[in-house]
Short mmCIF file of C-alpha atoms in Angstrom, two decimals:
data_model
loop_
_atom_site.label_atom_id
_atom_site.label_comp_id
_atom_site.label_asym_id
_atom_site.label_seq_id
_atom_site.Cartn_x
_atom_site.Cartn_y
_atom_site.Cartn_z
CA SER A 6 0.00 0.00 0.00
CA GLN A 7 1.06 3.61 -0.47
CA GLN A 8 3.34 5.00 2.18
CA GLY A 9 4.89 8.38 2.83
CA GLU A 10 8.61 8.40 3.42
CA GLU A 11 10.01 11.08 5.69
CA ASP A 12 13.41 12.59 5.18
CA PRO A 13 15.74 12.92 7.01
CA GLN A 14 15.42 9.94 9.36
CA ALA A 15 16.92 12.02 12.16
CA LEU A 16 17.62 15.71 12.63
CA SER A 17 19.45 17.51 15.41
CA ILE A 18 19.36 21.31 15.73
CA GLN A 19 19.93 24.05 18.28
CA GLU A 20 17.08 25.78 20.05
CA GLY A 21 15.89 28.77 18.04
CA GLU A 22 16.79 27.27 14.66
CA ASN A 23 14.23 26.17 12.08
CA ALA A 24 13.60 22.48 11.42
CA THR A 25 12.47 21.19 8.04
CA MET A 26 11.23 17.67 7.40
CA ASN A 27 10.11 16.25 4.08
CA CYS A 28 7.65 13.57 3.08
CA SER A 29 7.46 11.89 -0.32
CA TYR A 30 4.69 9.57 -1.46
CA LYS A 31 4.03 7.36 -4.43
CA THR A 32 0.51 7.84 -5.80
CA SER A 33 -2.19 10.53 -5.87
CA ILE A 34 -3.66 11.53 -2.53
CA ASN A 35 -6.73 13.34 -1.20
CA ASN A 36 -5.17 14.50 2.05
CA LEU A 37 -1.83 14.47 3.78
CA GLN A 38 -1.41 14.83 7.53
CA TRP A 39 1.47 15.48 9.89
CA TYR A 40 1.65 14.07 13.42
CA ARG A 41 4.02 14.42 16.37
CA GLN A 42 4.91 11.64 18.79
CA ASN A 43 6.71 12.24 22.04
CA SER A 44 8.78 9.30 23.27
CA GLY A 45 6.63 6.40 24.39
CA ARG A 46 3.34 8.22 23.79
CA GLY A 47 0.57 8.27 21.21
CA LEU A 48 0.55 10.48 18.14
CA VAL A 49 -0.83 14.00 18.15
CA HIS A 50 -2.41 15.39 15.00
CA LEU A 51 -0.68 18.62 13.91
CA ILE A 52 -2.10 19.65 10.58
CA LEU A 53 -3.97 18.31 7.55
CA ILE A 54 -3.47 19.64 4.05
CA ARG A 55 -5.79 18.76 1.18
CA SER A 56 -4.62 17.95 -2.31
CA ASN A 57 -5.96 21.26 -3.65
CA GLU A 58 -4.03 23.28 -1.07
CA ARG A 59 -0.39 24.33 -1.41
CA GLU A 60 0.41 25.71 2.02
CA LYS A 61 -1.05 25.79 5.54
CA HIS A 62 0.07 27.44 8.73
CA SER A 63 -0.60 26.66 12.37
CA GLY A 64 1.34 28.67 14.92
CA ARG A 65 5.04 27.93 14.34
CA LEU A 66 4.21 25.17 11.86
CA ARG A 67 4.16 25.61 8.12
CA VAL A 68 3.22 22.75 5.80
CA THR A 69 3.59 22.80 2.04
CA LEU A 70 2.33 20.33 -0.52
CA ASP A 71 3.59 19.86 -4.06
CA THR A 72 1.37 17.30 -5.76
CA SER A 73 3.41 17.44 -8.98
CA LYS A 74 6.47 16.23 -7.05
CA LYS A 75 4.39 14.09 -4.69
CA SER A 76 6.04 15.66 -1.69
CA SER A 77 5.26 17.70 1.40
CA SER A 78 7.38 19.56 3.90
CA LEU A 79 6.89 20.48 7.53
CA LEU A 80 8.73 23.54 8.80
CA ILE A 81 8.97 24.29 12.51
CA THR A 82 10.21 27.82 13.09
CA ALA A 83 12.10 29.03 16.17
CA SER A 84 12.34 25.50 17.56
CA ARG A 85 12.20 24.77 21.28
CA ALA A 86 13.48 21.87 23.34
CA ALA A 87 9.84 20.82 23.77
CA ASP A 88 9.64 20.22 20.00
CA THR A 89 11.92 17.20 20.46
CA ALA A 90 9.82 14.30 19.14
CA SER A 91 9.27 12.05 16.15
CA TYR A 92 7.26 13.54 13.29
CA PHE A 93 5.21 11.39 10.93
CA CYS A 94 3.42 12.11 7.70
CA ALA A 95 0.33 10.10 6.79
CA THR A 96 -1.29 9.72 3.38
CA ASP A 97 -4.46 8.07 2.10
CA ASP A 98 -3.96 4.42 1.25
CA ASN A 99 -4.57 3.17 -2.28
CA TYR A 100 -8.21 2.42 -1.47
CA GLY A 101 -8.91 5.76 0.22
CA GLN A 102 -9.96 3.87 3.34
CA ASN A 103 -7.26 4.60 5.88
CA PHE A 104 -4.16 6.72 6.36
CA VAL A 105 -0.76 5.07 6.09
CA PHE A 106 2.10 6.38 8.21
CA GLY A 107 5.72 6.75 7.17
CA PRO A 108 8.69 5.74 9.35
CA GLY A 109 9.04 9.24 10.80
CA THR A 110 11.75 11.83 11.38
CA ARG A 111 13.30 11.97 14.85
CA LEU A 112 13.92 15.59 15.75
CA SER A 113 16.21 16.57 18.61
CA VAL A 114 16.28 20.21 19.66
CA LEU A 115 19.28 20.95 21.83
CA PRO A 116 19.08 23.71 24.46
CA GLU B 25 -13.56 16.19 28.04
CA ALA B 26 -13.68 14.15 24.85
CA ASP B 27 -10.74 11.83 24.61
CA ILE B 28 -9.51 8.31 23.90
CA TYR B 29 -8.26 6.10 26.70
CA GLN B 30 -6.07 3.02 26.64
CA THR B 31 -5.45 0.66 29.53
CA PRO B 32 -3.21 -0.65 30.81
CA ARG B 33 -0.39 1.77 30.08
CA TYR B 34 2.25 -0.93 30.61
CA LEU B 35 1.83 -4.70 30.75
CA VAL B 36 4.40 -7.43 31.40
CA ILE B 37 2.99 -10.88 30.99
CA GLY B 38 4.17 -14.46 30.62
CA THR B 39 4.13 -16.49 27.42
CA GLY B 40 0.85 -18.27 26.75
CA LYS B 41 -1.35 -15.90 28.74
CA LYS B 42 -4.51 -14.39 27.30
CA ILE B 43 -4.62 -10.61 27.38
CA THR B 44 -7.05 -7.88 26.42
CA LEU B 45 -5.95 -4.34 25.71
CA GLU B 46 -8.72 -1.83 26.33
CA CYS B 47 -9.54 1.23 24.22
CA SER B 48 -12.44 3.60 24.79
CA GLN B 49 -13.30 6.94 23.24
CA THR B 50 -15.84 9.56 24.27
CA MET B 51 -15.99 11.51 21.00
CA GLY B 52 -18.69 9.45 19.32
CA HIS B 53 -16.33 8.57 16.46
CA ASP B 54 -17.52 5.76 14.23
CA LYS B 55 -14.15 4.58 13.00
CA MET B 56 -11.51 3.07 15.28
CA TYR B 57 -8.08 1.58 14.66
CA TRP B 58 -5.34 -0.48 16.27
CA TYR B 59 -1.72 0.11 15.30
CA GLN B 60 1.40 -1.80 16.31
CA GLN B 61 4.63 0.16 16.66
CA ASP B 62 8.07 -1.06 17.64
CA PRO B 63 10.25 1.59 19.37
CA GLY B 64 11.42 4.25 16.94
CA MET B 65 9.72 2.58 14.02
CA GLU B 66 6.70 3.16 11.80
CA LEU B 67 3.12 2.35 12.67
CA HIS B 68 1.47 -0.74 11.21
CA LEU B 69 -2.31 -0.98 11.00
CA ILE B 70 -3.47 -4.33 12.40
CA HIS B 71 -7.25 -3.84 12.81
CA TYR B 72 -9.92 -1.24 12.15
CA SER B 73 -13.66 -0.85 12.47
CA TYR B 74 -16.25 1.28 10.70
CA GLY B 75 -18.72 1.04 13.56
CA VAL B 76 -20.66 -1.38 15.74
CA ASN B 77 -20.30 -5.01 14.62
CA SER B 78 -17.71 -4.05 11.98
CA THR B 79 -14.14 -5.34 12.20
CA GLU B 80 -11.52 -5.46 9.44
CA LYS B 81 -7.93 -6.69 9.26
CA GLY B 82 -5.25 -4.15 8.52
CA ASP B 83 -2.09 -4.26 6.47
CA LEU B 84 -0.01 -6.16 9.01
CA SER B 85 -0.96 -9.73 9.76
CA SER B 86 -1.67 -10.13 13.44
CA GLU B 87 -2.64 -13.00 15.70
CA SER B 88 -4.82 -10.66 17.71
CA THR B 89 -8.59 -10.26 17.42
CA VAL B 90 -10.89 -7.29 18.02
CA SER B 91 -14.55 -6.69 18.72
CA ARG B 92 -16.86 -3.67 18.41
CA ILE B 93 -20.02 -4.22 20.42
CA ARG B 94 -20.35 -0.58 21.45
CA THR B 95 -19.38 2.51 19.49
CA GLU B 96 -17.06 3.75 22.22
CA HIS B 97 -15.23 0.49 22.95
CA PHE B 98 -12.73 -1.37 20.73
CA PRO B 99 -10.76 -3.97 22.73
CA LEU B 100 -7.90 -6.02 21.29
CA THR B 101 -7.33 -9.59 22.50
CA LEU B 102 -4.35 -11.92 22.25
CA GLU B 103 -5.42 -15.49 23.06
CA SER B 104 -1.89 -16.72 23.72
CA ALA B 105 0.82 -14.11 24.13
CA ARG B 106 4.31 -14.76 22.73
CA PRO B 107 7.58 -12.80 22.99
CA SER B 108 7.12 -11.77 19.32
CA HIS B 109 4.04 -9.79 20.44
CA THR B 110 6.23 -7.46 22.50
CA SER B 111 5.55 -4.00 21.10
CA GLN B 112 3.60 -0.80 21.63
CA TYR B 113 -0.08 -0.91 20.67
CA LEU B 114 -1.80 2.34 19.76
CA CYS B 115 -5.55 2.84 19.48
CA ALA B 116 -7.02 5.69 17.43
CA SER B 117 -10.40 6.97 16.28
CA SER B 118 -11.80 9.30 13.63
CA PRO B 119 -15.15 10.46 12.26
CA ILE B 120 -16.19 8.25 9.34
CA THR B 121 -18.00 10.84 7.30
CA ASP B 122 -15.42 13.59 7.13
CA ARG B 123 -11.90 12.75 6.02
CA GLY B 124 -10.83 16.29 6.75
CA TYR B 125 -10.10 15.37 10.35
CA GLY B 126 -7.05 13.67 11.70
CA TYR B 127 -6.94 10.63 13.89
CA THR B 128 -7.09 10.99 17.66
CA PHE B 129 -4.68 8.59 19.35
CA GLY B 130 -4.57 7.11 22.81
CA SER B 131 -1.36 7.10 24.84
CA GLY B 132 -0.66 3.49 23.95
CA THR B 133 -0.07 0.21 25.76
CA ARG B 134 3.49 -1.01 25.95
CA LEU B 135 3.33 -4.81 26.04
CA THR B 136 6.22 -7.02 27.07
CA VAL B 137 5.84 -10.79 26.84
CA VAL B 138 8.47 -12.73 28.76
#
């Protein structure tokens, strides 16, 4: 089934810097979502972007979607130590029934 | 407050035991899911349900079973636990009619089979 692939696998930055994570997928989608997971916890929904949208903002988060390249990016501006987590993208599966999650990007924000 | 609850949070159990992982949500969501996730790895869908009396197998083959007798309750059962079942199990829910909403996840159950 279709799966988003996040890149990089791991990212380490200093507090105050911006963090950018990318997600590529294989086939056409209706929606793409980004989630955050703190260590040992469940996932928290961050933002959903529809296939007819190119950019969405939520606080310090900015998500872009390029359907021609089948890719999305998540930008976290002015990062904080509390942003340390794994970030996952999720895309519709081939049947449009469920969302399929990629392997995630592990972000470490150093104080 | 509307939320999704998983119990227990941690479980250590011996091989061969029967276990049930509980998941309940108070949001009235029709669709519910069970994911299996090894530490630092991706999520694998093992079961989902469209509503009462509906259960479907996910992408990852699993020896577990699920039931959906009430909208709010979606328990997962392992009849005979094995060390290979050691993992984190995440329950989630979503509205069925509007795919513009994300999934709401529980905090997970970390299962260790010894």
